[in-house]
């Protein structure tokens, strides 16, 4: 018996319990499971949605990377991929869907129109000049439209971010979004 009634484990090479003990940090274990099961919400607004659909198709197969089932409801998703032009009329609906997602939640801004307004930035009064004015964006994927490989790289950046999070941190204080450069 060890101190205060705890039994000491004998973990020698011939011990039968040696192969059955796993020592891991709780943050790393939970983040590994969360990283391996990122569920995006089906949310396409314009032409970038075609590339997002191609990413889920057999040629690129987003399922291999632990982000397979595109969810149709925000209550079952933890990743919002905003793909396409966000008009001023659509912006409150984007915000509402984001608010309905459970914590922790992440956002990828996909495409030039989503990131900065795209070709409408100068004379398009009807287009939001970046979705980050409505929801906090974690990863930007620029391009018009970005290729499916770029969206996969954005997903990898989200997974890296999830790996580094601490479980007890409830708010993302002072974190800058990762910018993906093609």
Short mmCIF file of C-alpha atoms in Angstrom, two decimals, residues 3-102:
data_model
loop_
_atom_site.label_atom_id
_atom_site.label_comp_id
_atom_site.label_asym_id
_atom_site.label_seq_id
_atom_site.Cartn_x
_atom_site.Cartn_y
_atom_site.Cartn_z
CA UNK A 3 0.48 6.72 0.96
CA UNK A 4 -3.09 7.27 2.22
CA UNK A 5 -4.36 3.85 1.16
CA UNK A 6 -3.53 4.04 -2.58
CA UNK A 7 -2.13 0.89 -4.10
CA UNK A 8 1.03 1.22 -6.15
CA UNK A 9 1.02 -0.24 -9.65
CA UNK A 10 3.82 -2.55 -10.68
CA UNK A 11 4.41 -1.74 -14.34
CA UNK A 12 7.36 -3.94 -15.14
CA UNK A 13 7.74 -5.47 -18.57
CA UNK A 14 6.26 -8.78 -17.40
CA UNK A 15 3.25 -7.14 -15.73
CA UNK A 16 -0.13 -7.95 -17.37
CA UNK A 17 -1.47 -4.40 -16.70
CA UNK A 18 1.39 -2.69 -18.54
CA UNK A 19 -0.28 -3.08 -21.96
CA UNK A 20 -3.69 -1.91 -20.73
CA UNK A 21 -2.86 1.53 -19.35
CA UNK A 22 -3.19 4.67 -21.44
CA UNK A 23 -1.83 7.93 -20.13
CA UNK A 24 -3.00 11.01 -22.01
CA UNK A 25 -3.81 14.63 -21.47
CA UNK A 26 -7.59 15.12 -21.35
CA UNK A 27 -7.36 18.16 -23.64
CA UNK A 28 -5.44 16.16 -26.25
CA UNK A 29 -7.81 13.21 -26.08
CA UNK A 30 -10.98 15.28 -26.42
CA UNK A 31 -9.49 17.55 -29.08
CA UNK A 32 -8.39 14.49 -31.07
CA UNK A 33 -11.97 13.23 -31.13
CA UNK A 34 -13.37 16.68 -31.96
CA UNK A 35 -10.78 17.21 -34.69
CA UNK A 36 -11.63 13.88 -36.26
CA UNK A 37 -15.36 14.61 -36.47
CA UNK A 38 -15.90 18.14 -37.75
CA UNK A 39 -19.40 18.32 -39.22
CA UNK A 40 -19.97 21.19 -41.66
CA UNK A 41 -23.36 22.71 -42.35
CA UNK A 42 -24.67 22.69 -45.92
CA UNK A 43 -24.72 26.40 -46.58
CA UNK A 44 -23.95 27.57 -50.09
CA UNK A 45 -25.00 30.97 -51.37
CA UNK A 46 -23.52 31.24 -54.86
CA UNK A 47 -20.98 29.74 -57.27
CA UNK A 48 -18.51 28.78 -54.52
CA UNK A 49 -21.07 26.25 -53.32
CA UNK A 50 -20.38 24.16 -56.45
CA UNK A 51 -16.74 23.82 -55.38
CA UNK A 52 -17.86 23.00 -51.83
CA UNK A 53 -20.07 20.22 -53.21
CA UNK A 54 -17.16 18.95 -55.31
CA UNK A 55 -15.07 18.73 -52.15
CA UNK A 56 -17.63 16.33 -50.70
CA UNK A 57 -17.77 14.24 -53.89
CA UNK A 58 -15.79 11.08 -54.58
CA UNK A 59 -12.83 12.76 -56.28
CA UNK A 60 -11.80 14.81 -53.23
CA UNK A 61 -13.76 12.91 -50.56
CA UNK A 62 -13.81 15.13 -47.48
CA UNK A 63 -14.87 12.03 -45.49
CA UNK A 64 -11.27 10.80 -45.41
CA UNK A 65 -10.35 13.75 -43.25
CA UNK A 66 -13.04 13.34 -40.60
CA UNK A 67 -15.45 15.92 -41.93
CA UNK A 68 -17.89 13.86 -43.84
CA UNK A 69 -21.55 14.37 -43.25
CA UNK A 70 -22.78 17.78 -44.34
CA UNK A 71 -25.54 18.57 -41.88
CA UNK A 72 -28.76 20.27 -42.98
CA UNK A 73 -29.45 21.85 -39.61
CA UNK A 74 -27.24 24.20 -37.60
CA UNK A 75 -28.00 22.34 -34.37
CA UNK A 76 -26.03 19.32 -35.59
CA UNK A 77 -23.10 21.17 -37.18
CA UNK A 78 -19.98 22.69 -35.68
CA UNK A 79 -18.48 24.19 -38.86
CA UNK A 80 -20.13 26.81 -41.04
CA UNK A 81 -18.62 27.11 -44.50
CA UNK A 82 -19.95 30.37 -45.93
CA UNK A 83 -19.50 29.81 -49.66
CA UNK A 84 -20.56 32.59 -51.98
CA UNK A 85 -21.84 36.14 -52.12
CA UNK A 86 -23.52 37.30 -48.91
CA UNK A 87 -26.08 39.99 -49.68
CA UNK A 88 -27.23 42.49 -47.08
CA UNK A 89 -30.61 40.77 -47.08
CA UNK A 90 -29.01 37.38 -46.35
CA UNK A 91 -26.64 38.62 -43.61
CA UNK A 92 -29.18 38.43 -40.73
CA UNK A 93 -30.02 34.87 -41.72
CA UNK A 94 -26.32 33.91 -41.71
CA UNK A 95 -26.05 35.39 -38.22
CA UNK A 96 -29.15 33.52 -37.05
CA UNK A 97 -27.82 30.20 -38.31
CA UNK A 98 -24.47 30.88 -36.65
CA UNK A 99 -26.19 31.66 -33.36
CA UNK A 100 -28.13 28.38 -33.53
CA UNK A 101 -24.96 26.30 -33.82
CA UNK A 102 -23.73 24.70 -30.57
#
